[in-house]
Short mmCIF file of C-alpha atoms in Angstrom, two decimals:
data_model
loop_
_atom_site.label_atom_id
_atom_site.label_comp_id
_atom_site.label_asym_id
_atom_site.label_seq_id
_atom_site.Cartn_x
_atom_site.Cartn_y
_atom_site.Cartn_z
CA MET A 1 -79.43 -24.93 66.24
CA GLU A 2 -75.82 -25.57 67.24
CA MET A 3 -72.66 -23.93 65.92
CA GLN A 4 -69.05 -24.91 66.60
CA PHE A 5 -66.46 -22.18 67.13
CA ASP A 6 -63.10 -23.86 67.65
CA LYS A 7 -61.17 -20.58 67.41
CA GLY A 8 -63.61 -18.47 69.39
CA LEU A 9 -66.20 -15.90 68.38
CA LEU A 10 -67.09 -12.22 68.35
CA LEU A 11 -70.46 -11.45 69.94
CA PHE A 12 -72.45 -8.31 69.19
CA GLY A 13 -75.99 -7.03 69.06
CA GLY A 14 -78.20 -3.98 69.12
CA THR A 15 -76.98 -2.43 65.89
CA TYR A 16 -80.20 -0.38 66.03
CA GLY A 17 -79.99 0.90 62.46
CA ASN A 18 -76.64 2.58 63.14
CA LEU A 19 -74.93 1.87 59.83
CA GLN A 20 -71.70 3.73 60.62
CA ALA A 21 -71.16 1.79 63.85
CA THR A 22 -71.98 -1.51 62.17
CA GLU A 23 -69.52 -0.82 59.37
CA ALA A 24 -66.88 0.02 61.97
CA LEU A 25 -67.59 -3.23 63.80
CA PHE A 26 -67.03 -5.31 60.69
CA GLY A 27 -63.85 -3.39 59.99
CA GLU A 28 -62.61 -4.11 63.50
CA ALA A 29 -63.59 -7.77 63.21
CA GLU A 30 -61.57 -8.08 60.01
CA ARG A 31 -58.59 -6.40 61.66
CA LEU A 32 -58.79 -8.88 64.53
CA GLY A 33 -59.12 -11.87 62.22
CA PHE A 34 -62.77 -12.66 62.86
CA GLY A 35 -64.58 -13.64 59.69
CA SER A 36 -68.35 -13.46 59.56
CA ASP A 37 -68.48 -17.20 60.22
CA ARG A 38 -67.01 -16.48 63.66
CA MET A 39 -69.53 -13.83 64.66
CA ILE A 40 -72.96 -13.98 66.31
CA CYS A 41 -75.54 -11.19 66.53
CA THR A 42 -78.06 -11.18 69.39
CA GLY A 43 -80.70 -9.23 67.44
CA ASP A 44 -82.30 -5.77 67.42
CA LEU A 45 -80.72 -4.86 64.11
CA ALA A 46 -83.14 -1.98 63.56
CA ALA A 47 -84.28 0.48 66.22
CA TYR A 48 -83.28 4.00 67.31
CA CYS A 49 -81.05 5.09 64.44
CA ALA A 50 -81.60 6.40 60.93
CA GLN A 51 -80.56 3.60 58.56
CA PRO A 52 -82.42 0.43 59.51
CA GLN A 53 -82.67 -1.07 56.03
CA GLU A 54 -79.04 -0.44 55.16
CA THR A 55 -77.90 -1.89 58.48
CA VAL A 56 -79.95 -5.06 58.09
CA ASP A 57 -78.73 -5.42 54.52
CA LEU A 58 -75.11 -5.21 55.67
CA VAL A 59 -75.51 -7.87 58.38
CA ARG A 60 -77.35 -10.16 55.95
CA GLN A 61 -74.73 -9.60 53.26
CA LYS A 62 -72.01 -10.61 55.71
CA GLY A 63 -73.88 -13.81 56.54
CA VAL A 64 -73.59 -13.43 60.30
CA ALA A 65 -75.59 -15.89 62.41
CA THR A 66 -78.34 -13.76 63.94
CA ILE A 67 -81.07 -14.55 66.44
CA LEU A 68 -84.45 -12.93 66.91
CA GLY A 69 -84.65 -9.77 68.99
CA ASN A 70 -87.86 -8.20 70.20
CA CYS A 71 -87.63 -5.58 67.46
CA GLU A 72 -87.38 -8.22 64.73
CA GLU A 73 -90.21 -10.20 66.32
CA ASN A 74 -92.62 -7.26 66.36
CA LEU A 75 -91.57 -5.81 63.01
CA ALA A 76 -92.07 -9.20 61.36
CA ALA A 77 -95.54 -9.44 62.89
CA ASP A 78 -96.30 -5.82 61.91
CA LEU A 79 -97.27 -4.98 65.48
CA ASP A 80 -97.79 -1.41 66.65
CA ASP A 81 -95.00 -1.27 69.24
CA CYS A 82 -91.40 -2.42 69.55
CA GLY A 83 -91.97 -4.95 72.31
CA CYS A 84 -88.95 -3.54 74.14
CA GLY A 85 -90.40 -3.99 77.60
CA PHE A 86 -90.76 -0.27 78.37
CA ASP A 87 -93.42 0.61 80.94
CA ALA A 88 -96.41 2.33 79.33
CA GLY A 89 -96.28 6.11 79.43
CA THR A 90 -92.59 6.37 80.31
CA ALA A 91 -90.22 8.51 78.27
CA CYS A 92 -88.69 5.41 76.66
CA ASP A 93 -92.14 4.17 75.67
CA LEU A 94 -93.17 7.51 74.18
CA MET A 95 -89.91 7.93 72.24
CA SER A 96 -90.14 4.38 70.92
CA GLN A 97 -93.36 5.23 69.13
CA GLN A 98 -91.42 7.58 66.86
CA TRP A 99 -88.44 5.41 66.01
CA TYR A 100 -90.44 2.20 65.75
CA THR A 101 -92.88 3.80 63.30
CA PHE A 102 -89.87 5.05 61.34
CA CYS A 103 -88.45 1.52 61.15
CA ARG A 104 -91.79 0.05 60.05
CA GLU A 105 -91.91 2.54 57.20
CA LYS A 106 -88.28 2.19 56.10
CA LEU A 107 -87.91 -1.61 56.17
CA SER A 108 -88.99 -3.56 53.12
CA ALA A 109 -91.62 -6.28 53.28
CA GLY A 110 -88.96 -8.81 52.33
CA THR A 111 -86.75 -7.72 55.19
CA LYS A 112 -89.60 -8.07 57.66
CA ARG A 113 -90.34 -11.56 56.35
CA TRP A 114 -86.67 -12.47 56.80
CA MET A 115 -86.79 -11.19 60.37
CA GLY A 116 -89.64 -13.58 61.04
CA THR A 117 -87.46 -16.55 60.06
CA LEU A 118 -84.74 -15.85 62.64
CA PRO A 119 -84.25 -18.41 65.41
CA ARG A 120 -85.10 -17.37 68.95
CA THR A 121 -81.90 -18.93 70.27
CA LEU A 122 -78.87 -20.93 69.23
CA THR A 123 -76.10 -22.82 70.98
CA ALA A 124 -72.45 -21.91 70.47
CA ILE A 125 -69.93 -24.62 71.29
CA ILE A 126 -66.37 -23.57 72.10
CA GLY A 127 -64.13 -26.37 73.28
CA GLU A 128 -66.07 -28.20 75.96
CA LYS A 129 -68.36 -25.26 76.75
CA ARG A 130 -71.95 -25.04 75.51
CA LEU A 131 -73.20 -21.46 75.45
CA ARG A 132 -76.85 -20.56 74.89
CA VAL A 133 -77.33 -17.36 72.88
CA VAL A 134 -80.46 -15.37 73.74
CA HIS A 135 -81.64 -11.83 73.12
CA GLY A 136 -82.72 -10.68 76.58
CA GLY A 137 -83.50 -13.42 79.08
CA LEU A 138 -83.78 -17.15 78.61
CA SER A 139 -87.58 -17.29 78.50
CA VAL A 140 -88.52 -13.61 78.07
CA ILE A 141 -87.13 -12.05 74.90
CA ASN A 142 -87.31 -8.46 76.19
CA GLU A 143 -86.08 -9.05 79.73
CA PHE A 144 -83.63 -6.39 80.87
CA ILE A 145 -80.66 -7.94 82.66
CA PHE A 146 -78.13 -5.42 83.92
CA PRO A 147 -74.78 -5.74 85.72
CA SER A 148 -76.45 -5.21 89.11
CA CYS A 149 -78.78 -8.18 88.64
CA ALA A 150 -78.43 -10.71 91.47
CA ASP A 151 -76.65 -14.00 90.85
CA ALA A 152 -79.60 -16.24 91.73
CA PRO A 153 -81.90 -15.54 88.75
CA LEU A 154 -79.00 -15.72 86.32
CA ASN A 155 -77.82 -19.01 87.77
CA SER A 156 -81.37 -20.35 87.68
CA ALA A 157 -81.72 -19.44 84.00
CA MET A 158 -78.43 -21.12 83.12
CA ASN A 159 -79.42 -24.26 85.00
CA GLU A 160 -82.77 -24.29 83.21
CA ALA A 161 -81.00 -23.90 79.86
CA GLU A 162 -78.75 -26.86 80.68
CA CYS A 163 -75.73 -24.97 79.39
CA ASP A 164 -72.38 -23.75 80.65
CA GLY A 165 -73.21 -20.12 80.06
CA ILE A 166 -75.52 -17.60 78.42
CA LEU A 167 -74.60 -14.96 75.84
CA ALA A 168 -77.10 -12.12 75.73
CA GLY A 169 -77.87 -8.59 74.58
CA HIS A 170 -80.91 -6.26 74.80
CA SER A 171 -79.96 -4.21 77.87
CA GLY A 172 -77.22 -2.18 76.16
CA ILE A 173 -74.65 -2.30 78.97
CA PRO A 174 -71.79 -4.81 78.63
CA PHE A 175 -70.78 -7.07 81.50
CA ALA A 176 -69.35 -10.51 82.18
CA ARG A 177 -69.92 -12.54 85.31
CA VAL A 178 -68.83 -16.00 86.38
CA ILE A 179 -71.30 -17.57 88.81
CA GLY A 180 -69.91 -20.79 90.21
CA GLU A 181 -68.76 -22.61 87.09
CA LYS A 182 -71.12 -20.78 84.72
CA LEU A 183 -70.79 -17.58 82.66
CA TRP A 184 -73.25 -14.80 81.86
CA LEU A 185 -71.97 -12.43 79.17
CA ASN A 186 -73.70 -9.37 77.74
CA SER A 187 -71.83 -7.81 74.83
CA GLY A 188 -73.46 -4.39 75.14
CA ALA A 189 -74.77 -2.67 72.02
CA VAL A 190 -73.16 -1.57 68.76
CA GLY A 191 -75.81 0.99 67.89
CA ILE A 192 -75.82 3.28 70.91
CA PRO A 193 -73.39 4.05 73.77
CA ALA A 194 -73.66 2.35 77.15
CA ASN A 195 -74.88 5.45 79.05
CA ASP A 196 -71.33 5.99 80.31
CA GLY A 197 -70.80 9.52 79.03
CA THR A 198 -68.67 8.44 76.05
CA ASP A 199 -69.50 7.97 72.38
CA ARG A 200 -68.09 4.42 72.39
CA VAL A 201 -70.16 1.34 71.58
CA TRP A 202 -69.43 -2.25 72.61
CA TYR A 203 -68.92 -5.86 71.55
CA ALA A 204 -67.40 -8.96 73.18
CA ILE A 205 -64.95 -11.72 72.30
CA ILE A 206 -64.73 -15.29 73.56
CA GLU A 207 -61.58 -17.16 72.61
CA PRO A 208 -59.65 -20.23 73.75
CA ALA A 209 -56.83 -19.73 76.25
CA GLU A 210 -54.35 -22.15 77.81
CA ASP A 211 -56.37 -22.51 80.99
CA GLY A 212 -59.92 -22.07 79.70
CA LEU A 213 -61.69 -19.38 77.71
CA LYS A 214 -60.74 -15.71 77.66
CA ILE A 215 -63.81 -13.48 77.94
CA SER A 216 -63.46 -9.80 77.07
CA THR A 217 -65.63 -6.78 76.34
CA HIS A 218 -64.37 -4.14 73.93
CA PRO A 219 -65.24 -0.51 73.23
CA LEU A 220 -65.46 0.67 69.64
CA THR A 221 -65.14 4.19 68.28
CA TYR A 222 -66.71 5.12 64.95
CA ASP A 223 -68.01 8.07 62.96
CA HIS A 224 -70.77 8.91 65.42
CA LYS A 225 -71.07 12.47 64.09
CA THR A 226 -72.26 11.20 60.72
CA ALA A 227 -74.64 8.73 62.38
CA ALA A 228 -76.10 11.49 64.56
CA GLY A 229 -76.44 13.78 61.56
CA GLU A 230 -78.39 11.14 59.65
CA MET A 231 -80.72 10.80 62.62
CA ARG A 232 -81.33 14.50 62.93
CA ARG A 233 -82.21 14.66 59.24
CA GLU A 234 -84.91 12.11 59.98
CA GLY A 235 -86.11 13.91 63.12
CA LEU A 236 -84.73 11.27 65.52
CA THR A 237 -83.14 13.91 67.72
CA ALA A 238 -83.27 12.42 71.23
CA TYR A 239 -81.17 9.40 70.38
CA ALA A 240 -78.98 11.46 68.03
CA ASP A 241 -77.94 13.46 71.07
CA ALA A 242 -77.22 10.19 72.89
CA LEU A 243 -74.74 9.11 70.21
CA GLU A 244 -72.71 12.25 70.88
CA SER A 245 -73.12 12.68 74.64
CA GLY A 246 -73.01 9.04 75.65
CA HIS A 247 -76.06 9.63 77.86
CA TRP A 248 -79.33 7.82 77.20
CA PRO A 249 -82.27 10.22 76.77
CA SER A 250 -84.03 8.45 79.64
CA THR A 251 -82.99 6.06 82.41
CA ASP A 252 -86.51 4.67 82.92
CA VAL A 253 -85.40 1.07 82.39
CA LEU A 254 -82.32 1.22 84.62
CA PRO A 255 -82.09 -0.18 88.15
CA GLU A 256 -80.93 2.13 90.93
CA GLN A 257 -77.25 1.19 90.64
CA GLU A 258 -77.01 1.73 86.89
CA THR A 259 -78.92 4.99 87.18
CA ALA A 260 -76.40 6.22 89.76
CA GLU A 261 -73.55 5.20 87.45
CA THR A 262 -74.85 7.27 84.52
CA GLY A 263 -71.95 9.08 82.88
CA GLN A 264 -69.25 6.97 84.54
CA ARG A 265 -66.81 5.72 81.91
CA LEU A 266 -66.97 1.93 81.59
CA LYS A 267 -63.79 -0.11 81.64
CA PRO A 268 -63.34 -3.13 79.37
CA VAL A 269 -63.62 -6.49 81.10
CA SER A 270 -61.11 -9.31 80.64
CA LEU A 271 -61.31 -12.58 82.55
CA THR A 272 -60.43 -16.23 82.17
CA TRP A 273 -63.21 -18.77 82.58
CA ASN A 274 -62.42 -22.42 83.08
#
């Protein structure tokens, strides 16, 4: 599946059932002049937060092009775990059993069937650049790719994809990196902060510039108090605390560098890629 974006696009993912953050994202997109036809979602619409059905309904109502995340894949198949890639027995794995069961119960059968129809990938074309959109990694849907990841595996994936760059999600921490002539961009997550000690969530924009494409990551503030309150009413307390503190309840999945950077306020990225 290929989509043309002559005026650029807004990339987001990981709404995680956070309705308040997702509403704020669409409000910001409208303010910036991005219609739903100029937005792409990298999946994981439903996860940690309290309003999975309402969040999925909103994204579907807007008509945003959305690819399959590991959460959609496993919810559609009615599997017993989220398929997030957490090591068995870790804190993330144990906590996922609660929120994933919650999502299975709250999402309608029709919504799960719709999730099963989502494409695993798509190609966004902006100017002369062909960008492959994936959830985690190119071949592994739940692969965690963080800012500290070495260039070589990213470059190898982009060469294998026969594209100019890859747009991804899943890991929850935004970053942009140009490797040679190719781009790897992770938009971060809309549904939960980036473990940087702030309540902000993240999205990214790719837009034409005079000398190439402008790539930027953007923080978003929203009514996180209401979102956290909804979660506590449903007993989803660990991640409710994360919405307010900006600290993930566990750093099990993080490499050494990102673990050491816990609580350090992230700065938006802006670069020109040509």
